[in-house]
Coordinates of C-alpha atoms and ligand atoms in Angstrom, one line a residue:
M1 CA -32.6 -25.9 44.4
T2 CA -31.3 -27.8 47.4
D3 CA -32.9 -31.2 47.6
S4 CA -34.1 -30.9 51.0
L5 CA -35.9 -34.3 50.8
D6 CA -32.6 -35.8 51.0
P7 CA -31.9 -36.5 54.6
A8 CA -28.2 -35.3 54.0
R9 CA -29.7 -31.9 53.0
R10 CA -32.0 -31.6 56.1
I11 CA -32.9 -28.1 56.9
V12 CA -33.6 -27.3 60.6
Y13 CA -35.9 -24.0 61.4
T14 CA -35.7 -22.6 64.8
G15 CA -38.4 -20.3 66.1
A16 CA -40.8 -21.6 63.7
A17 CA -43.9 -20.8 65.8
G18 CA -43.1 -17.2 66.3
G19 CA -44.5 -14.2 64.2
V20 CA -41.9 -14.5 61.3
G21 CA -41.8 -18.1 61.6
T22 CA -45.4 -18.4 60.8
M23 CA -45.3 -15.8 57.8
T24 CA -42.5 -17.6 56.0
R25 CA -43.2 -21.4 56.8
P26 CA -45.7 -21.8 53.9
L27 CA -43.1 -20.1 51.6
L28 CA -40.2 -22.2 52.7
A29 CA -42.3 -25.4 52.7
K30 CA -42.5 -25.0 48.9
L31 CA -39.0 -24.3 48.5
Y32 CA -37.8 -27.1 51.0
P33 CA -40.3 -29.7 51.3
G34 CA -38.2 -31.9 54.2
L35 CA -38.0 -28.6 56.4
V36 CA -37.9 -29.5 60.1
L37 CA -39.7 -26.9 62.2
S38 CA -38.8 -26.4 65.8
D39 CA -39.8 -24.3 68.8
R40 CA -40.3 -24.7 72.4
V41 CA -44.0 -25.6 71.5
Q42 CA -45.6 -27.0 68.6
P43 CA -47.5 -24.2 66.5
A44 CA -51.2 -24.7 66.7
N45 CA -51.6 -24.8 63.0
L46 CA -49.1 -27.4 62.2
L47 CA -50.1 -29.1 58.8
P48 CA -49.9 -33.1 58.6
S49 CA -47.4 -32.4 56.1
E50 CA -45.1 -30.6 58.3
K51 CA -42.3 -31.9 60.6
F52 CA -42.1 -30.5 63.9
V53 CA -39.4 -31.2 66.6
A54 CA -39.7 -29.5 70.1
A55 CA -36.6 -27.9 71.5
D56 CA -35.7 -25.6 74.2
L57 CA -32.4 -23.6 73.1
T58 CA -31.2 -23.3 76.7
K59 CA -31.0 -27.1 77.0
P60 CA -27.7 -28.3 75.1
D61 CA -29.1 -31.8 74.7
E62 CA -32.2 -30.9 73.0
V63 CA -30.4 -28.6 70.6
A64 CA -27.7 -31.2 69.9
A65 CA -30.6 -33.9 69.2
L66 CA -32.5 -31.2 66.9
V67 CA -29.6 -30.5 64.6
K68 CA -28.1 -33.8 64.5
G69 CA -27.7 -34.9 60.9
A70 CA -28.8 -31.5 59.6
H71 CA -27.2 -29.8 56.7
S72 CA -28.4 -26.3 57.4
V73 CA -30.1 -24.5 60.2
I74 CA -32.3 -21.1 59.9
H75 CA -31.9 -19.8 63.3
L76 CA -34.8 -17.4 64.2
G77 CA -35.4 -18.8 67.8
G78 CA -35.0 -16.8 70.8
H79 CA -36.5 -13.6 72.5
S80 CA -37.6 -11.2 69.5
V81 CA -37.7 -7.9 71.3
E82 CA -36.2 -6.3 74.4
G83 CA -36.5 -8.2 77.5
T84 CA -35.1 -8.5 81.0
W85 CA -31.2 -9.4 81.3
D86 CA -32.3 -12.6 82.3
Q87 CA -34.6 -13.4 79.4
I88 CA -32.0 -12.2 76.8
L89 CA -29.1 -14.2 78.4
N90 CA -31.0 -17.4 78.4
A91 CA -32.7 -17.1 75.1
N92 CA -30.5 -15.1 73.0
I93 CA -27.0 -15.5 74.4
I94 CA -26.9 -18.9 75.9
G95 CA -29.4 -20.3 73.3
C96 CA -27.5 -18.8 70.3
Y97 CA -24.1 -20.4 71.7
N98 CA -25.8 -23.7 72.3
L99 CA -27.2 -23.6 68.6
F100 CA -23.6 -22.8 67.0
E101 CA -21.8 -25.4 69.2
A102 CA -24.6 -27.9 68.4
A103 CA -24.2 -27.3 64.8
R104 CA -20.2 -27.5 64.9
V105 CA -20.5 -30.9 66.5
A106 CA -23.1 -32.0 64.1
G107 CA -21.1 -31.0 61.0
V108 CA -23.8 -28.5 60.1
K109 CA -22.7 -26.8 56.8
R110 CA -24.6 -23.6 57.0
V111 CA -26.4 -21.5 59.5
I112 CA -28.7 -18.5 58.8
F113 CA -28.8 -16.2 61.9
A114 CA -31.6 -13.9 62.3
S115 CA -29.8 -10.7 63.7
S116 CA -31.7 -7.5 63.6
N117 CA -31.5 -3.9 63.0
H118 CA -31.3 -3.3 66.6
A119 CA -27.7 -4.4 66.4
I120 CA -27.1 -1.2 64.7
G121 CA -30.1 0.8 66.1
F122 CA -28.1 3.9 67.6
Y123 CA -27.1 5.0 64.2
P124 CA -28.9 8.0 63.2
R125 CA -31.6 8.0 60.7
R126 CA -30.0 10.6 58.5
K127 CA -26.8 8.4 58.0
K128 CA -26.6 5.7 55.3
I129 CA -24.7 2.6 56.8
G130 CA -23.3 -0.6 55.1
T131 CA -22.8 -3.9 56.9
D132 CA -19.3 -3.2 57.7
V133 CA -20.0 -0.6 60.5
T134 CA -19.3 -0.9 64.0
V135 CA -22.2 -2.3 65.8
R136 CA -24.1 0.3 67.8
P137 CA -26.8 -1.8 69.7
D138 CA -29.9 0.2 70.9
S139 CA -31.2 -2.5 73.7
R140 CA -29.9 -5.5 75.7
Y141 CA -31.7 -7.3 72.5
G142 CA -29.5 -5.6 70.2
V143 CA -26.5 -6.5 72.2
S144 CA -27.5 -10.3 71.7
K145 CA -27.8 -9.7 68.2
A146 CA -24.3 -8.4 67.9
F147 CA -23.2 -11.2 70.0
G148 CA -24.9 -13.5 67.5
E149 CA -23.1 -11.8 64.7
A150 CA -19.7 -12.3 66.3
L151 CA -20.5 -15.9 67.3
G152 CA -21.3 -16.4 63.6
A153 CA -17.9 -14.9 62.5
L154 CA -16.2 -17.3 64.9
Y155 CA -17.9 -20.5 63.6
S156 CA -17.3 -19.6 60.1
D157 CA -13.6 -18.7 60.4
K158 CA -12.7 -21.3 62.9
H159 CA -14.9 -24.1 61.8
G160 CA -15.8 -23.5 58.2
I161 CA -19.5 -23.2 58.7
G162 CA -21.1 -21.0 56.2
V163 CA -22.7 -18.2 58.1
T164 CA -25.3 -15.6 56.9
C165 CA -26.5 -12.9 59.4
L166 CA -29.7 -11.1 58.4
R167 CA -29.9 -7.6 60.1
I168 CA -33.9 -7.8 59.8
G169 CA -35.9 -4.7 59.7
N170 CA -39.6 -5.3 60.4
V171 CA -41.2 -8.5 58.5
G172 CA -44.8 -8.1 57.5
P173 CA -47.4 -7.9 54.9
S174 CA -46.6 -4.0 55.0
P175 CA -44.8 -1.2 56.8
L176 CA -46.6 -0.4 60.2
D177 CA -45.4 3.3 60.5
V178 CA -43.0 5.7 59.1
R179 CA -40.0 4.3 60.6
R180 CA -40.8 0.9 59.0
L181 CA -41.0 2.5 55.6
S182 CA -37.1 2.6 55.8
I183 CA -36.7 -0.9 57.1
W184 CA -39.6 -3.0 56.0
I185 CA -39.0 -6.6 54.7
S186 CA -41.9 -8.9 52.9
P187 CA -42.1 -12.4 53.9
E188 CA -41.2 -13.3 50.2
D189 CA -38.1 -11.1 50.3
L190 CA -37.0 -12.6 53.6
V191 CA -37.2 -16.2 52.1
Q192 CA -35.2 -15.0 49.1
L193 CA -32.5 -14.0 51.6
F194 CA -32.7 -17.3 53.3
Q195 CA -32.3 -18.9 50.0
I196 CA -29.0 -17.1 49.1
G197 CA -27.7 -18.0 52.6
L198 CA -28.7 -21.8 52.2
E199 CA -27.5 -22.2 48.6
H200 CA -25.0 -19.6 47.2
P201 CA -21.8 -21.3 46.6
D202 CA -19.6 -18.0 47.8
I203 CA -21.0 -18.0 51.4
R204 CA -18.3 -17.9 54.1
F205 CA -19.5 -15.2 56.5
E206 CA -22.0 -12.7 55.4
I207 CA -24.0 -9.8 56.9
F208 CA -27.1 -8.6 55.0
Y209 CA -29.6 -6.3 55.8
G210 CA -33.2 -7.9 55.8
A211 CA -34.9 -5.1 53.9
S212 CA -37.1 -4.8 50.8
D213 CA -36.7 -2.5 47.9
N214 CA -37.4 0.5 50.2
E215 CA -36.7 4.2 48.7
A216 CA -36.5 5.6 52.2
S217 CA -33.9 2.9 53.3
W218 CA -31.0 3.9 55.5
W219 CA -29.1 0.9 54.4
D220 CA -26.6 -0.2 51.7
N221 CA -27.4 -3.6 51.0
S222 CA -25.1 -4.1 47.8
R223 CA -23.4 -7.3 48.9
A224 CA -26.7 -9.0 49.0
H225 CA -27.5 -7.7 45.8
R226 CA -24.2 -8.8 44.2
L227 CA -25.2 -12.3 45.5
G228 CA -28.4 -12.4 43.5
Y229 CA -30.9 -10.5 45.8
R230 CA -33.6 -9.1 43.8
P231 CA -36.4 -7.6 46.4
T232 CA -39.9 -7.2 45.1
G233 CA -41.4 -5.6 47.9
K234 CA -41.5 -1.6 47.9
A235 CA -42.5 0.0 51.1
E236 CA -43.3 3.4 49.2
E237 CA -46.3 1.7 47.9
F238 CA -47.8 1.8 51.5
R239 CA -46.7 5.3 52.4
A240 CA -50.2 6.8 52.9
Q241 CA -51.2 3.9 55.1
A242 CA -48.0 4.0 57.2
E243 CA -48.3 7.8 57.5
A244 CA -51.9 7.6 58.6
E245 CA -50.7 5.0 61.2
Q246 CA -48.0 7.0 62.5
K247 CA -50.4 9.8 63.5
K248 CA -51.9 7.3 65.9
L249 CA -48.5 7.0 67.7
P250 CA -47.2 9.2 70.7
P251 CA -44.5 11.4 70.1
D252 CA -41.0 9.8 70.5
P253 CA -38.3 12.8 70.0
V254 CA -35.5 10.6 71.0
G255 CA -36.4 7.5 69.1
D256 CA -37.2 9.6 66.0
L257 CA -33.6 10.5 65.8
F258 CA -32.3 6.9 65.7
Q259 CA -32.7 4.0 63.5
G260 CA -33.8 1.7 66.4
G261 CA -36.9 4.2 67.2
T262 CA -38.5 2.9 70.5
F263 CA -35.8 0.6 71.2
A264 CA -33.3 3.4 71.4
S265 CA -35.5 5.6 73.6
A266 CA -36.5 3.2 75.9
E267 CA -34.7 3.5 79.4
F268 CA -32.6 6.4 77.7
T269 CA -30.9 8.6 80.1
N270 CA -28.3 10.2 77.9
D271 CA -28.1 13.6 76.2
V272 CA -29.0 12.8 72.6
K273 CA -26.0 14.8 71.3
R274 CA -23.7 12.4 73.1
A275 CA -25.5 9.2 71.5
G276 CA -24.8 7.4 68.3
P277 CA -21.6 7.6 66.4
Ligands
LIG301 C1 -37.1 -6.7 65.8 O1 -36.0 -7.0 65.8 C2 -38.0 -7.2 66.4 O2 -38.2 -8.6 66.4 C3 -39.6 -7.0 65.8 O3 -40.6 -7.4 66.7 C4 -39.6 -5.5 65.6 O4 -39.7 -4.8 66.9 C5 -38.5 -5.0 64.6 O5 -37.3 -5.2 65.2 C6 -38.4 -3.5 64.3 O6 -37.4 -2.8 64.6 O7 -39.4 -2.8 63.9

């Protein structure tokens, strides 16, 4: 395990006050006791043992101060759903650039970038895809995640930072509906992927799917498995519950065709036969 109490191995966690940050913080704290949490505002339930540094990702000087002296960054910060162009531009495009650039200047060795399934959300559900497919974003948000992956590749190839992009499905204690039976990931499995990104000696530039061991998966995650990923979450165990929840949702004939669901159908003006690969 990385000795995260050693200041030279300091790990910074952006977006720590958000939903995924809140679910994974306690698990990460056990593995990496010196973890530095960051967000724009301090989480209400911060423990006395937890370190917190406030930073606004759109402010390069604040991001530079945050990552100074860090060994690794887990970057979850930014806007986590579809938003206006202004919101996405600031939080996810400019914010992500500021993060990678500050990491380069500070000599950070590894970055884990929280990408999303929405970078490939226009792939049809009937198609199983690997991590090597062309991106097909389903939203401005998805475009920003594809941008973050491209930025990660640039900083890996040009500056030698070990970058792991996680195309996260949906994180939670259980899958919320039928779509999430294919893309769900437990907080424990996500932390396992963080750990591979932080510690595996072969990491240069990687894209993994952030998904548990889901029978209905649309994704080939064999590269993550080759690097030691052994997910324990199984969406199928929650099928009855997810199907019952699905019945409460309005019909979505467009979203139901594509992996991104409602992100794909929102603002959709095309003919479905002409959408996706
Ligand atoms: C995401 O990328 C979002 O951050 C999350 O809020 C969910 O909407 C998830 O995708 C999903 O596709 O279910």
